[in-house]
CSV table of C-alpha atoms in Angstrom, one decimal:
chain,number,residue,atom,x,y,z
A,490,MET,CA,-20.3,2.5,-29.0
A,491,SER,CA,-20.2,-1.4,-29.2
A,492,GLU,CA,-22.4,-3.5,-27.3
A,493,THR,CA,-19.7,-4.4,-25.0
A,494,ALA,CA,-18.7,-0.9,-24.5
A,495,GLN,CA,-22.5,-0.2,-23.7
A,496,ALA,CA,-22.6,-3.2,-21.2
A,497,ALA,CA,-19.4,-2.0,-19.5
A,498,ALA,CA,-20.8,1.5,-19.2
A,499,GLY,CA,-24.0,0.3,-17.7
A,500,THR,CA,-22.5,-1.6,-15.1
A,501,ALA,CA,-19.9,1.0,-14.0
A,502,GLN,CA,-19.6,1.7,-10.6
A,503,ALA,CA,-18.4,4.9,-9.0
A,504,PRO,CA,-14.8,4.7,-8.0
A,505,ASP,CA,-13.9,3.0,-4.7
A,506,SER,CA,-13.6,5.5,-2.1
A,507,ASN,CA,-11.0,3.5,-0.7
A,508,ARG,CA,-9.0,2.9,-3.6
A,509,TRP,CA,-6.0,5.2,-2.8
A,510,LYS,CA,-5.7,3.4,0.6
A,511,ALA,CA,-5.6,0.3,-1.4
A,512,LEU,CA,-2.9,1.3,-3.4
A,513,THR,CA,-0.7,1.8,-0.3
A,514,PHE,CA,-1.0,-1.8,0.8
A,515,ILE,CA,-0.6,-3.1,-2.8
A,516,ALA,CA,2.6,-1.3,-3.0
A,517,LEU,CA,4.0,-2.3,0.1
A,518,ALA,CA,3.2,-6.2,-1.0
A,519,GLN,CA,4.9,-5.2,-4.4
A,520,LEU,CA,8.0,-3.8,-2.5
A,521,MET,CA,8.1,-6.8,-0.5
A,522,VAL,CA,8.4,-9.2,-3.4
A,523,VAL,CA,10.7,-7.1,-5.4
A,524,LEU,CA,13.2,-6.4,-2.7
A,525,ASP,CA,13.2,-10.1,-1.4
A,526,ALA,CA,14.9,-10.9,-5.0
A,527,THR,CA,17.9,-8.9,-3.9
A,528,ILE,CA,18.0,-8.8,-0.2
A,529,VAL,CA,19.0,-12.3,0.1
A,530,ASN,CA,21.8,-11.7,-2.2
A,531,ILE,CA,23.7,-9.7,0.5
A,532,ALA,CA,23.0,-12.2,3.3
A,533,LEU,CA,24.0,-15.3,1.2
A,534,PRO,CA,27.6,-15.6,2.5
A,535,SER,CA,26.7,-15.3,6.2
A,536,ALA,CA,23.7,-17.8,5.9
A,537,GLN,CA,26.0,-20.4,3.9
A,538,GLN,CA,28.6,-20.1,6.4
A,539,ASP,CA,26.2,-20.7,9.4
A,540,LEU,CA,24.2,-23.3,7.9
A,541,GLY,CA,27.3,-25.3,6.2
A,542,ILE,CA,26.0,-24.9,2.6
A,543,SER,CA,28.6,-25.9,0.0
A,544,ASP,CA,29.6,-23.6,-2.7
A,545,GLY,CA,27.9,-26.0,-5.2
A,546,ASN,CA,24.4,-25.7,-3.3
A,547,ARG,CA,24.5,-22.0,-2.6
A,548,GLN,CA,22.9,-21.0,-5.7
A,549,TRP,CA,20.0,-22.9,-4.9
A,550,VAL,CA,19.2,-20.3,-2.3
A,551,ILE,CA,18.5,-17.9,-5.2
A,552,THR,CA,17.5,-20.3,-7.8
A,553,ALA,CA,14.6,-22.1,-5.7
A,554,TYR,CA,12.9,-18.7,-5.5
A,555,ALA,CA,13.4,-17.9,-9.0
A,556,LEU,CA,12.0,-21.4,-10.2
A,557,ALA,CA,8.9,-21.4,-8.0
A,558,PHE,CA,8.1,-17.7,-8.7
A,559,GLY,CA,8.9,-17.8,-12.6
A,560,GLY,CA,7.5,-21.2,-12.9
A,561,LEU,CA,4.2,-20.6,-11.3
A,562,LEU,CA,3.3,-17.0,-12.3
A,563,LEU,CA,0.8,-17.9,-15.1
A,564,PHE,CA,-1.0,-20.4,-12.7
A,565,GLY,CA,-1.1,-17.9,-10.1
A,566,GLY,CA,-2.5,-15.0,-12.5
A,567,ARG,CA,-5.6,-17.4,-13.5
A,568,ILE,CA,-6.0,-18.4,-9.9
A,569,ALA,CA,-6.5,-14.7,-9.1
A,570,ASP,CA,-9.0,-14.4,-12.3
A,571,ILE,CA,-11.0,-17.5,-10.9
A,572,TRP,CA,-10.7,-17.4,-7.1
A,573,GLY,CA,-11.0,-13.2,-6.8
A,574,ARG,CA,-8.1,-10.9,-6.8
A,575,LYS,CA,-8.4,-9.9,-3.3
A,576,ARG,CA,-8.7,-13.2,-1.8
A,577,THR,CA,-5.6,-14.5,-3.8
A,578,PHE,CA,-3.7,-11.6,-2.7
A,579,VAL,CA,-4.4,-11.8,1.0
A,580,THR,CA,-3.8,-15.6,0.8
A,581,GLY,CA,-0.3,-14.9,-1.0
A,582,LEU,CA,0.8,-12.5,1.7
A,583,ILE,CA,0.1,-14.7,4.5
A,584,GLY,CA,1.8,-17.7,2.8
A,585,PHE,CA,4.6,-15.4,2.1
A,586,ALA,CA,5.0,-14.1,5.7
A,587,GLY,CA,4.9,-18.0,6.8
A,588,ALA,CA,7.6,-19.0,4.4
A,589,SER,CA,9.9,-16.2,5.6
A,590,ALA,CA,9.3,-17.1,9.0
A,591,LEU,CA,10.4,-20.6,8.1
A,592,GLY,CA,13.6,-19.3,6.2
A,593,GLY,CA,14.4,-17.0,9.5
A,594,ALA,CA,14.2,-20.0,11.4
A,595,ALA,CA,16.2,-22.4,9.3
A,596,THR,CA,18.5,-24.7,11.1
A,597,ASN,CA,19.8,-26.5,8.1
A,598,GLU,CA,20.1,-26.4,4.3
A,599,ALA,CA,16.9,-28.4,3.4
A,600,MET,CA,14.8,-25.9,5.5
A,601,LEU,CA,16.2,-22.7,4.1
A,602,LEU,CA,15.8,-23.9,0.3
A,603,GLY,CA,12.2,-25.5,1.0
A,604,SER,CA,11.2,-21.8,2.6
A,605,ARG,CA,12.7,-20.1,-0.4
A,606,ALA,CA,10.8,-22.4,-2.8
A,607,LEU,CA,7.4,-21.6,-0.5
A,608,GLN,CA,8.3,-17.9,-0.9
A,609,GLY,CA,8.3,-18.1,-4.7
A,610,ALA,CA,5.3,-20.0,-4.8
A,611,PHE,CA,3.3,-17.7,-2.8
A,612,GLY,CA,5.0,-14.8,-4.4
A,613,ALA,CA,3.7,-16.0,-7.6
A,614,LEU,CA,-0.1,-15.7,-6.0
A,615,LEU,CA,0.4,-12.3,-4.9
A,616,ALA,CA,2.4,-10.4,-7.7
A,617,PRO,CA,0.0,-10.8,-10.5
A,618,ALA,CA,-3.1,-10.3,-7.9
A,619,ALA,CA,-1.6,-6.9,-6.9
A,620,LEU,CA,-1.1,-5.7,-10.6
A,621,SER,CA,-4.5,-6.9,-11.6
A,622,LEU,CA,-6.3,-5.2,-8.6
A,623,LEU,CA,-4.7,-2.0,-9.7
A,624,ALA,CA,-6.0,-2.6,-13.2
A,625,VAL,CA,-9.6,-3.1,-12.1
A,626,MET,CA,-9.7,-0.4,-9.3
A,627,PHE,CA,-8.2,2.5,-11.2
A,628,THR,CA,-10.0,3.1,-14.7
A,629,ASP,CA,-10.0,6.9,-14.9
A,630,SER,CA,-6.9,7.7,-17.1
A,631,LYS,CA,-5.4,10.4,-14.8
A,632,GLU,CA,-5.7,8.3,-11.7
A,633,ARG,CA,-4.6,5.3,-13.5
A,634,ALA,CA,-1.3,7.0,-14.4
A,635,LYS,CA,-0.7,8.2,-10.8
A,636,ALA,CA,-1.3,4.8,-9.6
A,637,PHE,CA,0.8,3.1,-12.0
A,638,GLY,CA,3.5,5.8,-11.6
A,639,ILE,CA,3.7,4.6,-8.0
A,640,TYR,CA,3.7,1.0,-8.9
A,641,GLY,CA,6.2,1.3,-11.7
A,642,ALA,CA,8.8,3.2,-9.4
A,643,ILE,CA,8.6,0.6,-6.9
A,644,ALA,CA,8.9,-2.4,-9.5
A,645,GLY,CA,12.1,-0.6,-10.8
A,646,GLY,CA,13.5,0.4,-7.6
A,647,GLY,CA,13.0,-2.1,-5.2
A,648,GLY,CA,15.7,-4.2,-6.0
A,649,ALA,CA,18.2,-1.5,-5.2
A,650,VAL,CA,16.3,-1.0,-2.0
A,651,GLY,CA,16.8,-4.6,-1.1
A,652,LEU,CA,20.4,-4.1,-1.5
A,653,ILE,CA,20.5,-1.3,1.2
A,654,LEU,CA,18.4,-3.0,3.7
A,655,GLY,CA,20.2,-6.3,3.2
A,656,GLY,CA,23.4,-4.5,3.8
A,657,PHE,CA,22.0,-3.0,7.3
A,658,LEU,CA,20.3,-6.1,8.3
A,659,THR,CA,23.4,-8.3,7.7
A,660,GLU,CA,26.1,-6.0,8.9
A,661,TYR,CA,24.2,-4.9,12.2
A,662,LEU,CA,21.9,-7.7,13.1
A,663,ASP,CA,21.9,-11.1,11.3
A,664,TRP,CA,21.2,-12.9,8.1
A,665,ARG,CA,18.0,-14.2,9.3
A,666,TRP,CA,16.4,-10.8,9.8
A,667,THR,CA,16.5,-10.5,5.9
A,668,PHE,CA,13.8,-13.1,6.0
A,669,PHE,CA,12.2,-11.9,9.2
A,670,VAL,CA,11.8,-8.3,7.8
A,671,ASN,CA,9.3,-9.8,5.5
A,672,ILE,CA,6.6,-10.9,7.9
A,673,PRO,CA,5.7,-7.2,9.3
A,674,PHE,CA,5.5,-5.9,5.6
A,675,ALA,CA,3.1,-8.8,4.9
A,676,VAL,CA,1.0,-8.6,8.0
A,677,VAL,CA,0.3,-4.9,7.4
A,678,ALA,CA,-0.2,-5.4,3.7
A,679,ALA,CA,-2.8,-8.4,4.4
A,680,ALA,CA,-4.6,-6.7,7.3
A,681,GLY,CA,-5.0,-3.5,5.0
A,682,ALA,CA,-6.1,-5.4,2.1
A,683,TYR,CA,-8.6,-7.3,3.7
A,684,PHE,CA,-10.3,-4.4,5.1
A,685,VAL,CA,-9.8,-1.8,2.5
A,686,ILE,CA,-9.7,-3.4,-0.9
A,687,ARG,CA,-13.1,-4.0,-2.4
A,688,GLU,CA,-12.7,-5.8,-5.7
A,689,PRO,CA,-15.2,-4.7,-8.4
A,690,SER,CA,-18.1,-7.1,-8.9
A,691,GLY,CA,-18.5,-9.2,-12.0
A,692,SER,CA,-14.7,-9.4,-13.1
A,693,ARG,CA,-13.9,-13.0,-12.1
A,694,ASN,CA,-13.5,-15.9,-14.9
A,695,ARG,CA,-15.7,-18.7,-13.8
A,696,SER,CA,-14.2,-21.0,-16.5
A,697,PRO,CA,-12.6,-24.3,-15.3
A,698,LEU,CA,-8.8,-24.3,-14.8
A,699,ASP,CA,-6.9,-25.6,-17.8
A,700,ILE,CA,-4.9,-28.4,-16.1
A,701,PRO,CA,-2.9,-29.2,-19.2
A,702,GLY,CA,-1.9,-25.2,-19.7
A,703,VAL,CA,-0.8,-25.2,-15.9
A,704,VAL,CA,1.4,-28.5,-16.5
A,705,LEU,CA,3.0,-27.3,-19.8
A,706,SER,CA,3.6,-23.7,-18.8
A,707,THR,CA,5.1,-24.5,-15.4
A,708,LEU,CA,7.4,-27.2,-16.8
A,709,GLY,CA,8.3,-25.0,-19.7
A,710,LEU,CA,9.1,-21.7,-17.4
A,711,VAL,CA,11.0,-23.7,-15.0
A,712,SER,CA,13.0,-25.5,-17.5
A,713,LEU,CA,13.5,-22.1,-19.3
A,714,VAL,CA,14.9,-20.2,-16.1
A,715,TYR,CA,16.9,-23.2,-14.7
A,716,GLY,CA,18.6,-23.5,-18.0
A,717,PHE,CA,19.8,-20.2,-17.6
A,718,THR,CA,20.5,-20.3,-14.1
A,719,ARG,CA,22.5,-23.6,-14.9
A,720,ALA,CA,24.4,-21.9,-18.1
A,721,GLU,CA,25.8,-19.3,-15.5
A,722,SER,CA,27.5,-22.0,-13.3
A,723,GLU,CA,28.3,-24.8,-15.6
A,724,GLY,CA,28.3,-23.4,-19.1
A,725,TRP,CA,26.4,-23.0,-22.4
A,726,GLY,CA,27.9,-26.1,-23.9
A,727,ASP,CA,26.7,-28.2,-20.7
A,728,SER,CA,24.7,-31.3,-21.9
A,729,MET,CA,22.0,-30.7,-18.9
A,730,THR,CA,22.0,-27.0,-19.9
A,731,ILE,CA,21.2,-27.9,-23.9
A,732,GLY,CA,18.8,-30.5,-22.6
A,733,LEU,CA,16.9,-27.8,-20.4
A,734,PHE,CA,16.7,-25.3,-23.2
A,735,VAL,CA,15.2,-28.1,-25.7
A,736,ALA,CA,12.8,-29.3,-23.3
A,737,SER,CA,11.7,-25.7,-22.7
A,738,ALA,CA,11.1,-25.0,-26.2
A,739,VAL,CA,9.1,-28.4,-26.8
A,740,LEU,CA,6.9,-27.8,-23.6
A,741,LEU,CA,6.3,-24.1,-24.3
A,742,ALA,CA,5.4,-24.9,-28.0
A,743,ALA,CA,3.2,-27.8,-26.9
A,744,PHE,CA,1.7,-25.2,-24.4
A,745,VAL,CA,0.9,-22.7,-27.3
A,746,LEU,CA,-0.8,-25.4,-29.2
A,747,VAL,CA,-3.1,-26.5,-26.2
A,748,GLU,CA,-4.2,-22.9,-25.7
A,749,SER,CA,-5.1,-22.4,-29.1
A,750,LYS,CA,-7.4,-25.5,-28.9
A,751,VAL,CA,-9.0,-25.5,-25.4
A,752,LYS,CA,-12.3,-23.8,-24.5
A,753,ALA,CA,-10.9,-22.1,-21.4
A,754,PRO,CA,-7.2,-21.4,-21.9
A,755,LEU,CA,-4.9,-20.8,-18.9
A,756,LEU,CA,-3.3,-17.9,-21.1
A,757,PRO,CA,-5.7,-16.9,-24.0
A,758,LEU,CA,-3.6,-16.1,-26.7
A,759,ARG,CA,-5.6,-12.8,-27.4
A,760,VAL,CA,-3.8,-11.4,-24.3
A,761,ILE,CA,-0.2,-11.7,-26.1
A,762,THR,CA,-0.9,-11.4,-29.7
A,763,GLU,CA,-2.3,-7.9,-29.3
A,764,ARG,CA,0.7,-5.7,-30.7
A,765,ASN,CA,0.8,-3.5,-27.8
A,766,ARG,CA,0.8,-5.9,-24.9
A,767,GLY,CA,3.1,-8.0,-27.1
A,768,GLY,CA,5.5,-5.0,-27.3
A,769,VAL,CA,5.4,-4.2,-23.8
A,770,TYR,CA,6.2,-7.9,-22.7
A,771,LEU,CA,9.0,-8.2,-25.0
A,772,SER,CA,10.8,-4.6,-24.5
A,773,LEU,CA,10.1,-5.0,-20.7
A,774,GLY,CA,11.9,-8.5,-20.7
A,775,LEU,CA,14.8,-7.0,-22.6
A,776,ALA,CA,15.1,-4.1,-20.3
A,777,ILE,CA,15.2,-6.4,-17.3
A,778,ILE,CA,17.9,-8.4,-18.8
A,779,ALA,CA,20.0,-5.3,-18.9
A,780,MET,CA,19.0,-4.0,-15.3
A,781,PHE,CA,19.7,-7.4,-13.7
A,782,GLY,CA,23.0,-7.9,-15.1
A,783,LEU,CA,24.1,-4.2,-14.2
A,784,PHE,CA,23.0,-4.8,-10.4
A,785,LEU,CA,25.3,-7.7,-10.4
A,786,PHE,CA,28.2,-5.9,-12.0
A,787,LEU,CA,28.0,-2.5,-10.2
A,788,THR,CA,27.6,-4.8,-6.7
A,789,TYR,CA,30.9,-6.5,-7.3
A,790,TYR,CA,32.6,-3.5,-8.7
A,791,LEU,CA,31.7,-1.5,-5.6
A,792,GLN,CA,32.4,-4.0,-3.1
A,793,ILE,CA,35.4,-5.8,-4.7
A,794,VAL,CA,37.2,-3.3,-6.7
A,795,LYS,CA,36.3,-0.2,-4.8
A,796,GLY,CA,36.3,-1.9,-1.3
A,797,TYR,CA,32.8,-0.4,-0.2
A,798,SER,CA,31.0,-2.0,2.7
A,799,PRO,CA,27.5,-3.9,2.1
A,800,VAL,CA,25.9,-0.7,3.5
A,801,LYS,CA,27.9,1.7,1.5
A,802,THR,CA,27.1,-0.2,-1.5
A,803,GLY,CA,23.5,-0.4,-0.9
A,804,PHE,CA,23.5,3.7,-0.4
A,805,ALA,CA,25.6,4.1,-3.6
A,806,PHE,CA,22.5,2.8,-5.6
A,807,LEU,CA,20.3,5.6,-4.1
A,808,PRO,CA,20.6,7.8,-7.2
A,809,MET,CA,19.2,5.2,-9.2
A,810,ILE,CA,16.3,4.6,-6.9
A,811,ALA,CA,15.8,8.6,-7.1
A,812,GLY,CA,15.9,8.5,-10.6
A,813,MET,CA,13.4,5.7,-11.1
A,814,ILE,CA,11.0,7.5,-8.7
A,815,THR,CA,11.1,10.9,-10.6
A,816,GLY,CA,11.0,9.0,-13.9
A,817,SER,CA,7.8,7.3,-12.8
A,818,THR,CA,5.8,9.8,-10.8
A,819,GLN,CA,7.0,12.9,-12.3
A,820,ILE,CA,7.7,12.3,-15.9
A,821,GLY,CA,5.6,9.2,-16.9
A,822,ALA,CA,2.6,10.0,-14.9
A,823,ARG,CA,2.4,13.3,-15.8
A,824,LEU,CA,3.0,12.7,-19.5
A,825,MET,CA,1.1,9.4,-20.1
A,826,ASN,CA,-2.2,11.1,-20.9
A,827,ARG,CA,-0.6,13.5,-23.4
A,828,LEU,CA,2.0,11.2,-25.3
A,829,PRO,CA,1.5,7.8,-26.8
A,830,ALA,CA,3.2,5.2,-24.7
A,831,ARG,CA,5.8,4.7,-27.5
A,832,LEU,CA,7.2,8.2,-27.1
A,833,LEU,CA,7.7,7.4,-23.3
A,834,MET,CA,9.0,4.0,-23.4
A,835,GLY,CA,11.2,4.4,-26.4
A,836,PRO,CA,13.1,7.5,-25.2
A,837,GLY,CA,13.1,6.2,-21.7
A,838,PHE,CA,15.0,3.0,-22.8
A,839,LEU,CA,17.3,5.2,-24.8
A,840,VAL,CA,18.0,7.6,-21.9
A,841,ALA,CA,18.9,4.3,-19.8
A,842,ALA,CA,21.2,3.2,-22.6
A,843,ALA,CA,23.0,6.3,-22.3
A,844,GLY,CA,23.5,5.8,-18.7
A,845,MET,CA,25.0,2.3,-19.4
A,846,LEU,CA,27.1,3.9,-22.2
A,847,LEU,CA,28.7,5.9,-19.3
A,848,LEU,CA,29.5,2.7,-17.5
A,849,THR,CA,31.3,1.3,-20.0
A,850,GLN,CA,34.0,3.7,-19.2
A,851,MET,CA,34.6,2.5,-15.8
A,852,GLU,CA,38.2,1.8,-14.5
A,853,ILE,CA,39.8,0.7,-11.2
A,854,GLY,CA,40.2,4.4,-10.3
A,855,SER,CA,36.9,6.0,-11.7
A,856,SER,CA,35.3,8.4,-9.5
A,857,TYR,CA,31.9,7.7,-7.9
A,858,ALA,CA,30.8,11.5,-8.2
A,859,ALA,CA,32.2,12.0,-11.6
A,860,LEU,CA,31.0,8.6,-13.4
A,861,LEU,CA,28.7,6.4,-11.7
A,862,LEU,CA,26.4,9.1,-10.1
A,863,PRO,CA,25.6,10.6,-13.5
A,864,ALA,CA,25.0,7.0,-15.0
A,865,MET,CA,23.0,6.0,-12.2
A,866,LEU,CA,20.7,9.1,-12.6
A,867,LEU,CA,20.2,8.5,-16.3
A,868,LEU,CA,19.7,4.8,-15.8
A,869,GLY,CA,16.7,5.4,-13.0
A,870,LEU,CA,15.2,8.4,-15.1
A,871,GLY,CA,15.1,6.4,-18.0
A,872,MET,CA,13.8,3.2,-16.6
A,873,GLY,CA,11.2,4.9,-14.5
A,874,THR,CA,9.9,6.7,-17.4
A,875,ALA,CA,9.5,3.7,-19.6
A,876,PHE,CA,8.5,1.3,-16.9
A,877,MET,CA,5.3,3.4,-15.7
A,878,PRO,CA,3.6,3.4,-19.3
A,879,ALA,CA,4.8,-0.2,-19.8
A,880,MET,CA,3.1,-1.4,-16.5
A,881,SER,CA,-0.4,0.3,-17.3
A,882,LEU,CA,-0.2,-0.4,-21.0
A,883,ALA,CA,0.2,-4.5,-20.3
A,884,THR,CA,-3.4,-4.4,-18.7
A,885,LEU,CA,-5.1,-1.7,-20.6
A,886,GLY,CA,-7.8,-2.8,-22.5
A,887,VAL,CA,-7.8,-6.3,-21.4
A,888,GLU,CA,-10.9,-8.1,-20.7
A,889,PRO,CA,-11.8,-8.1,-16.8
A,890,ARG,CA,-11.6,-11.9,-16.8
A,891,ASP,CA,-8.1,-12.1,-18.2
A,892,SER,CA,-6.7,-9.2,-16.2
A,893,GLY,CA,-5.0,-11.6,-13.7
A,894,VAL,CA,-3.3,-13.5,-16.4
A,895,ALA,CA,-2.2,-10.5,-18.1
A,896,SER,CA,-0.5,-9.1,-15.1
A,897,ALA,CA,1.3,-12.3,-14.6
A,898,MET,CA,2.6,-11.9,-18.1
A,899,VAL,CA,4.3,-8.6,-17.2
A,900,ASN,CA,6.0,-10.5,-13.6
A,901,THR,CA,6.9,-13.4,-16.1
A,902,SER,CA,8.6,-11.2,-18.7
A,903,GLN,CA,10.6,-9.7,-15.7
A,904,GLN,CA,11.4,-13.0,-14.1
A,905,VAL,CA,12.6,-14.7,-17.2
A,906,GLY,CA,14.5,-11.7,-18.2
A,907,GLY,CA,16.2,-11.5,-14.6
A,908,ALA,CA,17.3,-15.1,-15.4
A,909,ILE,CA,18.7,-14.4,-18.7
A,910,GLY,CA,20.3,-11.3,-17.9
A,911,THR,CA,22.2,-12.7,-14.8
A,912,ALA,CA,23.4,-15.8,-16.8
A,913,LEU,CA,24.0,-14.1,-20.2
A,914,LEU,CA,25.8,-11.1,-18.9
A,915,ASN,CA,27.9,-12.8,-16.3
A,916,THR,CA,28.9,-15.3,-18.9
A,917,ILE,CA,30.2,-12.5,-21.2
A,918,ALA,CA,31.7,-10.8,-18.3
A,919,ALA,CA,33.7,-14.1,-17.0
A,920,SER,CA,34.8,-14.9,-20.6
A,921,ALA,CA,36.3,-11.4,-21.1
A,922,THR,CA,37.9,-11.3,-17.7
A,923,THR,CA,39.6,-14.7,-18.5
A,924,ALA,CA,40.9,-13.5,-21.9
A,925,TYR,CA,42.3,-10.4,-20.2
A,926,VAL,CA,44.2,-12.4,-17.6
A,927,LYS,CA,45.5,-14.6,-20.1
A,928,ASP,CA,46.9,-11.7,-22.5
A,929,HIS,CA,48.2,-9.3,-19.3
A,930,ILE,CA,49.3,-11.9,-16.4
A,931,ALA,CA,52.9,-12.7,-18.2
A,932,GLY,CA,54.0,-9.1,-17.5
A,933,ALA,CA,53.1,-9.1,-14.0
A,934,THR,CA,56.2,-10.4,-12.0
A,935,THR,CA,55.3,-9.5,-8.5
A,936,GLN,CA,52.1,-10.3,-6.3
A,937,PRO,CA,50.9,-6.6,-6.4
A,938,GLN,CA,51.1,-6.4,-10.0
A,939,GLN,CA,49.3,-9.7,-10.5
A,940,GLN,CA,46.7,-8.5,-7.9
A,941,LEU,CA,46.1,-5.3,-10.2
A,942,VAL,CA,45.9,-7.4,-13.4
A,943,GLN,CA,43.1,-9.5,-11.6
A,944,LEU,CA,41.3,-6.3,-10.9
A,945,GLN,CA,41.8,-4.8,-14.1
A,946,ALA,CA,40.5,-8.0,-15.8
A,947,GLN,CA,37.4,-7.9,-13.9
A,948,VAL,CA,36.5,-4.3,-14.7
A,949,HIS,CA,37.2,-5.3,-18.2
A,950,GLY,CA,34.8,-8.1,-18.0
A,951,TYR,CA,32.0,-5.8,-16.4
A,952,THR,CA,32.6,-3.0,-19.3
A,953,ASN,CA,32.5,-5.8,-22.1
A,954,ALA,CA,29.0,-7.2,-20.6
A,955,ILE,CA,27.7,-3.6,-20.2
A,956,TRP,CA,28.3,-3.1,-23.8
A,957,PHE,CA,26.1,-5.9,-24.3
A,958,ALA,CA,23.5,-4.4,-22.1
A,959,VAL,CA,23.6,-1.2,-24.2
A,960,GLY,CA,22.7,-2.9,-27.2
A,961,ILE,CA,19.8,-4.9,-25.5
A,962,LEU,CA,18.3,-1.6,-24.3
A,963,VAL,CA,18.5,-0.2,-27.8
A,964,VAL,CA,16.6,-3.0,-29.1
A,965,ALA,CA,14.1,-2.7,-26.3
A,966,ALA,CA,13.7,0.9,-27.3
A,967,GLY,CA,13.4,-0.5,-31.2
A,968,ILE,CA,10.4,-2.6,-30.2
A,969,ALA,CA,8.8,0.0,-28.1
A,970,PHE,CA,8.8,2.2,-31.3
A,971,THR,CA,7.7,-0.3,-33.7
A,972,PHE,CA,5.2,-2.4,-32.0
A,973,ILE,CA,3.4,-0.2,-29.7
A,974,ASN,CA,1.0,2.2,-31.3
A,975,ALA,CA,-1.3,3.1,-28.6
A,976,GLY,CA,-2.0,6.7,-28.3
A,977,SER,CA,-3.9,7.4,-31.3
A,978,PRO,CA,-7.5,7.2,-31.1
A,979,ASP,CA,-7.8,4.6,-33.8
A,980,ALA,CA,-4.9,2.7,-32.4
A,981,THR,CA,-6.1,2.4,-28.8
A,982,ALA,CA,-9.5,1.7,-29.9
A,983,ALA,CA,-8.1,-1.4,-31.8
A,984,ALA,CA,-6.0,-2.3,-28.7
A,985,ALA,CA,-8.8,-2.2,-26.4
A,986,GLY,CA,-11.0,-4.0,-28.6
A,987,SER,CA,-14.0,-3.3,-26.9
A,988,LEU,CA,-14.6,0.3,-27.2
A,989,GLU,CA,-15.5,2.5,-30.2
A,990,GLY,CA,-16.3,6.1,-30.5
A,991,THR,CA,-14.1,9.5,-29.8
A,992,GLU,CA,-10.6,10.0,-28.4
A,993,ASP,CA,-12.0,10.7,-24.9
A,994,ASP,CA,-14.2,7.4,-25.1
A,995,VAL,CA,-11.1,5.2,-25.8
A,996,LYS,CA,-9.1,6.5,-22.9
A,997,VAL,CA,-11.4,4.5,-20.7
A,998,PRO,CA,-10.2,0.8,-20.3
A,999,VAL,CA,-12.8,-2.0,-20.8
A,1000,ILE,CA,-11.7,-3.2,-17.3
A,1001,ALA,CA,-14.1,-0.5,-15.8
A,1002,HIS,CA,-17.2,-2.0,-14.1
C-alpha cells in the first residue's frame, strides 16, 4: 500500500452515524435546485403577462438563472473546498431561499430577473457542495452505491417533478408560488444540514483562491451558455452568437493555460484528465443534451398537439420519473459493486436511446399508452441506470481537497449540456417544421386543413430533432464503453491514483478520512 493510502487508512474515522439523515437533507436541496430549472417554465406565460415582460425579454427569466448557475459552478465548487462544504451548503440554501422570496414578491421585470440571477448564483454554491458532501461522507462501496442511487434518481427525475409541481401551482394558486415553494425546501434542508451534517476533518483545501482562473472560467462558461441560448432565438449565423462562441473558446483556452501554470489552480487538470472522470463528464453532458431537448418537445407535443392541461402534462411524465427511480435505486445501486461502471452506463444510455427511437414514430394521433408510456419508461430506466454510477464515479478516487471542484464539473457538464440541448435540438426542430410547412401548405385550401398542416409540421420537427437525440445517446454510450475502464482492479487503482493492493483495497476511495 502506498504512503498516501496508509495515511488515509491511518486517519480513517468511523462512519458518521448521522450520514443517512444527512442524505435526506442533501437530497432535498438537490431536488429543489433541479426542479427549479423546470418549474418556472410552466409559470412563465402567467408571470410575463402579470409583470408586462416583452416577448423579447421573457427568455431572460430562464437565461439569467442558467448563466449565473453555469458560469459560477467551478467557483462554487472551489469555495466549498476552501471554506468547508457544510458551511457553503447552508449558505447556498439560505441565499437561495432569500432569492426565491424576492422572485415571488417581484413587482417588475428587473426584480424578477435579478432574483433569478441570484438563485443561479446561490445554486452554484450549494449544488457542488451537496455532491461533494456525499463523496466525503459515504466511503463504504455498498453504502456509496445506495446514497448515489438516491441522488442520481433525484438529479435525473427532478426536472419532471418540476413540471408536475409547476402545473399544479400555476393552475390552482399563482405563478408566484413557483418561487415561494422553494422557501420551505431550503429552510428545512438548511436547518437539517446545520444540525446533522458533520463534515470529515482534514478535507479542506487551504490553498489561496485562483482569481485569474475564476475570472476566465466564469466569463468563458457564461459566453458559452449565452451563445447557445442566443443561437436558439437569433440563429446560428447571428454575428453576436458567433462572437460569443469565439470569445468562449479563447477564454476557456486561456483558462486551461493558466490552470497548467499556477500553483493552486481553480480546476486542477488532474481532475478532468483522468480518463474515467473525463469519460463521465463527456458522456453525461451528451446525455443531458438529449434529455433537455426531449423535455421541451414532449411538453409542447402534449400541450399544443394533444391539448393536455399543465397538470395533466406533468402527470404524463410520471412513468419517466418512476423509471429513473427504479433504474437508479434498484438496478444501478444493486449492480454498481458487481459490474464495471461502463457496463451500466453504456447499456443504460442505449436503453434510453431505444426509448427515444420509439418517440421518432410520434404522430398527431399517437396513443399515450401504446407509444409515449413505453418510451418514457425505457428513457427513465436507461437514464437512471446510467446516471447513478456516473455520479459516483465522477468523485471516486479524487483527492479530498478537490472533491468540491470535481463535483462542480458534474454540474457544469449538465448545465452546459442543457443549454446546448435546448438550443441545438430546438433549432433542428424549427428548421424541419418550416420546411414541412413550405412543402405541404399549398395543398391545404381551407383553414382546418392549414391548421392540420401546422400541427403535422410541428410533430415532424419534433421527430426530426429526436432522431438527433438518439444519435447523441448512442455516442454517449460509445464514450462510456471506450473511456471508462474503472471496475477491474488495475484500472480502478490507476483511477484512484492513491491506492494500491487487492481488489477489495481499491474499492475504497481515497476520500475516506
